[in-house]
PDB file of C-alpha atoms in Angstrom:
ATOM      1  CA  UNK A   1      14.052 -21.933  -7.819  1.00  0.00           C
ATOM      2  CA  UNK A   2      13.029 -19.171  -9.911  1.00  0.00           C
ATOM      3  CA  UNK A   3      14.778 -15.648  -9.491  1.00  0.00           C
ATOM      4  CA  UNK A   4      13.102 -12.865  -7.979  1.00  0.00           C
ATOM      5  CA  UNK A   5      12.913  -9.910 -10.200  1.00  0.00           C
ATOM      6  CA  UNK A   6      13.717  -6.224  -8.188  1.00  0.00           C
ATOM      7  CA  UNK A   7      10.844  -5.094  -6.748  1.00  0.00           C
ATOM      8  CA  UNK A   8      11.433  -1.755  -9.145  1.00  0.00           C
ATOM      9  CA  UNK A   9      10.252  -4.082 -12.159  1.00  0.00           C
ATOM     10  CA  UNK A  10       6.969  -4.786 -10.898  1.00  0.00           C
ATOM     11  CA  UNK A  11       6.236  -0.783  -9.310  1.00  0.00           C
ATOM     12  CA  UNK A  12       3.844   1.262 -11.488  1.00  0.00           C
ATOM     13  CA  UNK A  13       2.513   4.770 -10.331  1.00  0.00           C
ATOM     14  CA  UNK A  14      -1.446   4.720 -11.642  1.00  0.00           C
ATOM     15  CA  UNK A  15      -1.928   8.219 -10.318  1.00  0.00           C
ATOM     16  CA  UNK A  16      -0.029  11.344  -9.138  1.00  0.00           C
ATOM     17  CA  UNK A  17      -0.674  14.874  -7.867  1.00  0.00           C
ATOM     18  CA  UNK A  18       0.298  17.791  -6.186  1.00  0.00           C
ATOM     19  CA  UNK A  19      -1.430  20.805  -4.583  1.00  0.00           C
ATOM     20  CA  UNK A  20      -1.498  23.291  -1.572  1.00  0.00           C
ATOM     21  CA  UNK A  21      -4.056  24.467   0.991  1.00  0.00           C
ATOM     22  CA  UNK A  22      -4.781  28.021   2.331  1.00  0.00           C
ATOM     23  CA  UNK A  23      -6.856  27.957   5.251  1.00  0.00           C
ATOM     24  CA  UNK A  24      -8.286  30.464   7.587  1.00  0.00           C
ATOM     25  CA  UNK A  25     -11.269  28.453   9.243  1.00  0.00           C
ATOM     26  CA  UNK A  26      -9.336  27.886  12.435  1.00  0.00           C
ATOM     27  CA  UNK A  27     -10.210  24.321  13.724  1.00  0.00           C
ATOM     28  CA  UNK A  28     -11.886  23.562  10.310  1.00  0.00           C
ATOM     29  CA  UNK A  29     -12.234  20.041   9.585  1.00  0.00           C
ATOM     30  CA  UNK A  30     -12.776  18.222   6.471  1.00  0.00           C
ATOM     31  CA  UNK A  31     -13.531  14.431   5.835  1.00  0.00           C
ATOM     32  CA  UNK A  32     -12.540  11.982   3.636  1.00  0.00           C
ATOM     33  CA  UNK A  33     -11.565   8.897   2.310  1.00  0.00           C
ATOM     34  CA  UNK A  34      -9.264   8.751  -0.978  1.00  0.00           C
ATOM     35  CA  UNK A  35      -8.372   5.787  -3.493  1.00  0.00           C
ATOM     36  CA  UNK A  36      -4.593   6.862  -2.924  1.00  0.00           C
ATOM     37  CA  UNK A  37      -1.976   7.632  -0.183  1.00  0.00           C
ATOM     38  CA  UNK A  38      -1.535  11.088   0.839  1.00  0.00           C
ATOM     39  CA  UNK A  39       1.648  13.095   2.267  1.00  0.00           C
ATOM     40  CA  UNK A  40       0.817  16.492   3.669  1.00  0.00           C
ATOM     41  CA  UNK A  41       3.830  19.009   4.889  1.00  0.00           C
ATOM     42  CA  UNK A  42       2.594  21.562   7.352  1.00  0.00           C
ATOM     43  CA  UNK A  43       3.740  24.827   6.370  1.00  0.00           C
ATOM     44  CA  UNK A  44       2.299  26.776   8.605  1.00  0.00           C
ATOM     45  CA  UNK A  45      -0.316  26.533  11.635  1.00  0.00           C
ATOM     46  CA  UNK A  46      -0.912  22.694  12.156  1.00  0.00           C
ATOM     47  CA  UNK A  47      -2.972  19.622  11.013  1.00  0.00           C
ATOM     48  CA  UNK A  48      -4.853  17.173  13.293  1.00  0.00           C
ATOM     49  CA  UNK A  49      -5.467  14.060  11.774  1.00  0.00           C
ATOM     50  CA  UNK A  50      -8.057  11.060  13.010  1.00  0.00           C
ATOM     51  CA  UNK A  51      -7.796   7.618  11.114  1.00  0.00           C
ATOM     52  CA  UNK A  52      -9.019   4.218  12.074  1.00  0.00           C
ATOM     53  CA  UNK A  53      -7.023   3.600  15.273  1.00  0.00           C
ATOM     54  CA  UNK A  54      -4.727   6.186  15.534  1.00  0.00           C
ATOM     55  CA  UNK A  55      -4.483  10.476  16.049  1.00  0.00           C
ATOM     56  CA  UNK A  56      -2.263  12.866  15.854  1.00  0.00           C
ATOM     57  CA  UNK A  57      -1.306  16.470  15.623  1.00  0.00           C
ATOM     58  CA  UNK A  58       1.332  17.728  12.949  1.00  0.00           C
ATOM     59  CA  UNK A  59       3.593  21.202  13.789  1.00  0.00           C
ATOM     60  CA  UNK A  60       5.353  22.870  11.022  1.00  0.00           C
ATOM     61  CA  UNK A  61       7.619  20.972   9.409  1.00  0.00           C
ATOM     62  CA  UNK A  62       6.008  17.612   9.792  1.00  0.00           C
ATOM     63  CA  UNK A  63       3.345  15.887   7.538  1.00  0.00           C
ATOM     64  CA  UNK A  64       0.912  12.681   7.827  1.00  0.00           C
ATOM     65  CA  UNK A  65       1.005   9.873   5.628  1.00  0.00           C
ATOM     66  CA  UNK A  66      -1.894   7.659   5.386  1.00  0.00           C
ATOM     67  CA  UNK A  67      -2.536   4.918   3.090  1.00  0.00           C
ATOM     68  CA  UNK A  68      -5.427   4.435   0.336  1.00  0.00           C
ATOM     69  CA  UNK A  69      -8.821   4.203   1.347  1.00  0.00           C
ATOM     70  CA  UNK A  70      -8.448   4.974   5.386  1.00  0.00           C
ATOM     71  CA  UNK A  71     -11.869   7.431   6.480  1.00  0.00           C
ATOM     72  CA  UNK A  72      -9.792  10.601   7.697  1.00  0.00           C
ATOM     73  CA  UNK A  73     -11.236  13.038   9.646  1.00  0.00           C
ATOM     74  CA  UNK A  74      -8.644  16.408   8.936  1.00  0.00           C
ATOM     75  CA  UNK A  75      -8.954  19.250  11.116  1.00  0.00           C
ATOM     76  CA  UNK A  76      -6.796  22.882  10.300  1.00  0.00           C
ATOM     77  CA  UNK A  77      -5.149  24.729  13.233  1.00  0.00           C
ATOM     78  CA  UNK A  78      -4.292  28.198  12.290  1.00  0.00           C
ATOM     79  CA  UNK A  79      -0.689  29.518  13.139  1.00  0.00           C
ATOM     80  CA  UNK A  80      -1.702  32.311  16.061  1.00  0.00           C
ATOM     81  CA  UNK A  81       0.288  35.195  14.318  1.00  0.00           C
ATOM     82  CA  UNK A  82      -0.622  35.000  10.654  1.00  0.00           C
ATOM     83  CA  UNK A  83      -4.456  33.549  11.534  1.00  0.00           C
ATOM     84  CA  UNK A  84      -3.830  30.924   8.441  1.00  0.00           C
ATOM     85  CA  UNK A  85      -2.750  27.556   7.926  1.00  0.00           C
ATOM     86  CA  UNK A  86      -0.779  26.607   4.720  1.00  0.00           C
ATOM     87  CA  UNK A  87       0.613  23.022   3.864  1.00  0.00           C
ATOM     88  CA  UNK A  88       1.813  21.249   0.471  1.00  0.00           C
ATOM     89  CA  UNK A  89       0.793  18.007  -0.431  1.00  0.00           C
ATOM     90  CA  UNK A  90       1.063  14.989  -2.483  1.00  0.00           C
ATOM     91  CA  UNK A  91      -1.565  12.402  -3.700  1.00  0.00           C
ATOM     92  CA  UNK A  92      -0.004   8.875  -5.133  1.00  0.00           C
ATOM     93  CA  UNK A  93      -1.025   5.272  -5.841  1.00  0.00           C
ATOM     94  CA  UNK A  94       1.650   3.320  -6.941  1.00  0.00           C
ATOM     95  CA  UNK A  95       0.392  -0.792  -7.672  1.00  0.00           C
ATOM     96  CA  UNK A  96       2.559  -3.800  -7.740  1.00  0.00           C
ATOM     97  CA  UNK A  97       2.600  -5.437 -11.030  1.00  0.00           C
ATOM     98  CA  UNK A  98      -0.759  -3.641 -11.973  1.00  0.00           C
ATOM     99  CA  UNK A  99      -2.756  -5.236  -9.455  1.00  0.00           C
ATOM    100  CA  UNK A 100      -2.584  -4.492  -5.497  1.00  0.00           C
ATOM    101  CA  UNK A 101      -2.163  -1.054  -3.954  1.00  0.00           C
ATOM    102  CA  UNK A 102       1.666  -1.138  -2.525  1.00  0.00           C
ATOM    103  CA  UNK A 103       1.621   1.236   0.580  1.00  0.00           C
ATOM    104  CA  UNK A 104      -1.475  -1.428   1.347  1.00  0.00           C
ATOM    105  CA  UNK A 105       1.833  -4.018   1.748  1.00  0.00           C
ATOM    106  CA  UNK A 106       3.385  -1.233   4.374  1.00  0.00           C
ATOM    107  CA  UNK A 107       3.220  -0.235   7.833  1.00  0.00           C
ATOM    108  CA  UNK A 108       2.942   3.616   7.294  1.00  0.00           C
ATOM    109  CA  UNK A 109       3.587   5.889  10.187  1.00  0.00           C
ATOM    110  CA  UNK A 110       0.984   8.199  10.871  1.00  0.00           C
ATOM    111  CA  UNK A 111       3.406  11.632  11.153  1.00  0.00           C
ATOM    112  CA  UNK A 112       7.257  12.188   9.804  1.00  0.00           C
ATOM    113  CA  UNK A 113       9.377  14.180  11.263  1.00  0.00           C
ATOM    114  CA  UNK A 114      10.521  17.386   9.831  1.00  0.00           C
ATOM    115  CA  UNK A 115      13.625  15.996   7.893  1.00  0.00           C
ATOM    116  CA  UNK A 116      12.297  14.171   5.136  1.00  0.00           C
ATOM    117  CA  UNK A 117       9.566  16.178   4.705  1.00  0.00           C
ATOM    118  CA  UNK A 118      11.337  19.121   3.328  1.00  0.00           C
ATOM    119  CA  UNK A 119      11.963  16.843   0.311  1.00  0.00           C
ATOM    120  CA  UNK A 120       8.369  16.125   0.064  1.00  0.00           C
ATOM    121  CA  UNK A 121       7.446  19.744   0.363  1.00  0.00           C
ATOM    122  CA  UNK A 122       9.881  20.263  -2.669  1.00  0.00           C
ATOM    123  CA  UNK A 123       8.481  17.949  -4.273  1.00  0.00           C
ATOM    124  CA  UNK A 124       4.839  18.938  -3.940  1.00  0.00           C
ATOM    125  CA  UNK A 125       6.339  22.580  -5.516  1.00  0.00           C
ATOM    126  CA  UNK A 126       8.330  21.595  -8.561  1.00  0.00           C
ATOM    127  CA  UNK A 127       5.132  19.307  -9.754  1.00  0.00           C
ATOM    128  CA  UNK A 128       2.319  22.440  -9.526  1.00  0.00           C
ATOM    129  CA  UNK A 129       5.036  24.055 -11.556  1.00  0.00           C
ATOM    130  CA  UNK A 130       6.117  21.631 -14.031  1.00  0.00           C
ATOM    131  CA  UNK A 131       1.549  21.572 -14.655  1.00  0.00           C
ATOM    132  CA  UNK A 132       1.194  25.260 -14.601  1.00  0.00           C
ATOM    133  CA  UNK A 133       0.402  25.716 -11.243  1.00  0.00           C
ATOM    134  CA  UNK A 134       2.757  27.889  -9.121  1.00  0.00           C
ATOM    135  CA  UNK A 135       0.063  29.322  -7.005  1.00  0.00           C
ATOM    136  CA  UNK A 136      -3.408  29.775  -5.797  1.00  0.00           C
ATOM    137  CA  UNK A 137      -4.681  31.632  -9.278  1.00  0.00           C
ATOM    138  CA  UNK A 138      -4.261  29.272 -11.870  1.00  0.00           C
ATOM    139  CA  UNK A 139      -4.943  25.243 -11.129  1.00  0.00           C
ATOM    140  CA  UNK A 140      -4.326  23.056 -13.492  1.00  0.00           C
ATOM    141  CA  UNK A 141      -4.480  19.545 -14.376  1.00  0.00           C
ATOM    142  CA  UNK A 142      -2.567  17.444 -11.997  1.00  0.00           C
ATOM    143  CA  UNK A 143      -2.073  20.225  -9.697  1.00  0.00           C
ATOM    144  CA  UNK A 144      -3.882  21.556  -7.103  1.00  0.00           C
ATOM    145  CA  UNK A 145      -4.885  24.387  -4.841  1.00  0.00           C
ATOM    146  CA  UNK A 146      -7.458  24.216  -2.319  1.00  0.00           C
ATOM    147  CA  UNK A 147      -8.073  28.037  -0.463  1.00  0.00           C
ATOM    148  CA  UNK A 148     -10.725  26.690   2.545  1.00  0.00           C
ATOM    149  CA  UNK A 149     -11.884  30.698   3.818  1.00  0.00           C
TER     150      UNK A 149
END
């Protein structure tokens, strides 16, 4: 029988990056369908997100996760008091052994709860500032920040 080499071995991230969004079109939507997963923290307001087969709404704290290629219909609720909504997010597409898509292999929920998101958000931060990127003003490559008025 031939040994199994750790799955670590055969993972390669292809593409990584990180940005924010700044809206202030309450109920806004935006669609799309991306070559990569995607994990978005809501930092403030809320996100409603449609995918093949499933919905749901995100509160502060929590973020979606959908897989590569998925038609997503993303919709931006503003927090009441500040009249914006703000969350941090992550695009990624690791491959196994340079060929398939992993999260393709996975069951991905559609929201996470608000504890290991925080990492996420954190995440999301420290790469737009390791490329230059701290905030809205000055994008760079591999970060960045969308402002939908």
């Amino acid at each position: 029988m031939l040994p199994i080499p750790p799955l670590a071995e055969g993972l390669r991230l292809e593409f990584l990056i990180a940005g924010a969004v700044h809206s202030m079109n309450d109920g806004g939507v935006h669609e799309k369908t991306v070559p990569h997963t995607i994990i978005a923290v809501v930092t403030e307001g809320a996100y409603e997100v449609r995918c093949p087969g499933r919905r749901a709404r995100m509160a502060v704290g929590e973020a979606f996760l959908t897989g590569a290629n998925l038609p997503l219909h993303i919709t931006h609720w503003n927090d009441p008091k500040s009249g914006s909504m703000r969350s941090e997010w992550i695009h990624f597409h690791f491959t196994l052994y340079g060929t398939i898509d992993f999260t393709s292999l996975l069951d991905l929920p559609l929201v996470l709860p608000p504890g290991p998101c925080k990492g996420f958000a954190q995440i999301s931060r420290e790469l737009r500032e390791g490329q230059g990127a701290p905030g809205p003003a000055s994008p760079r490559p591999g970060a960045a920040v969308t402002a939908i008025p």
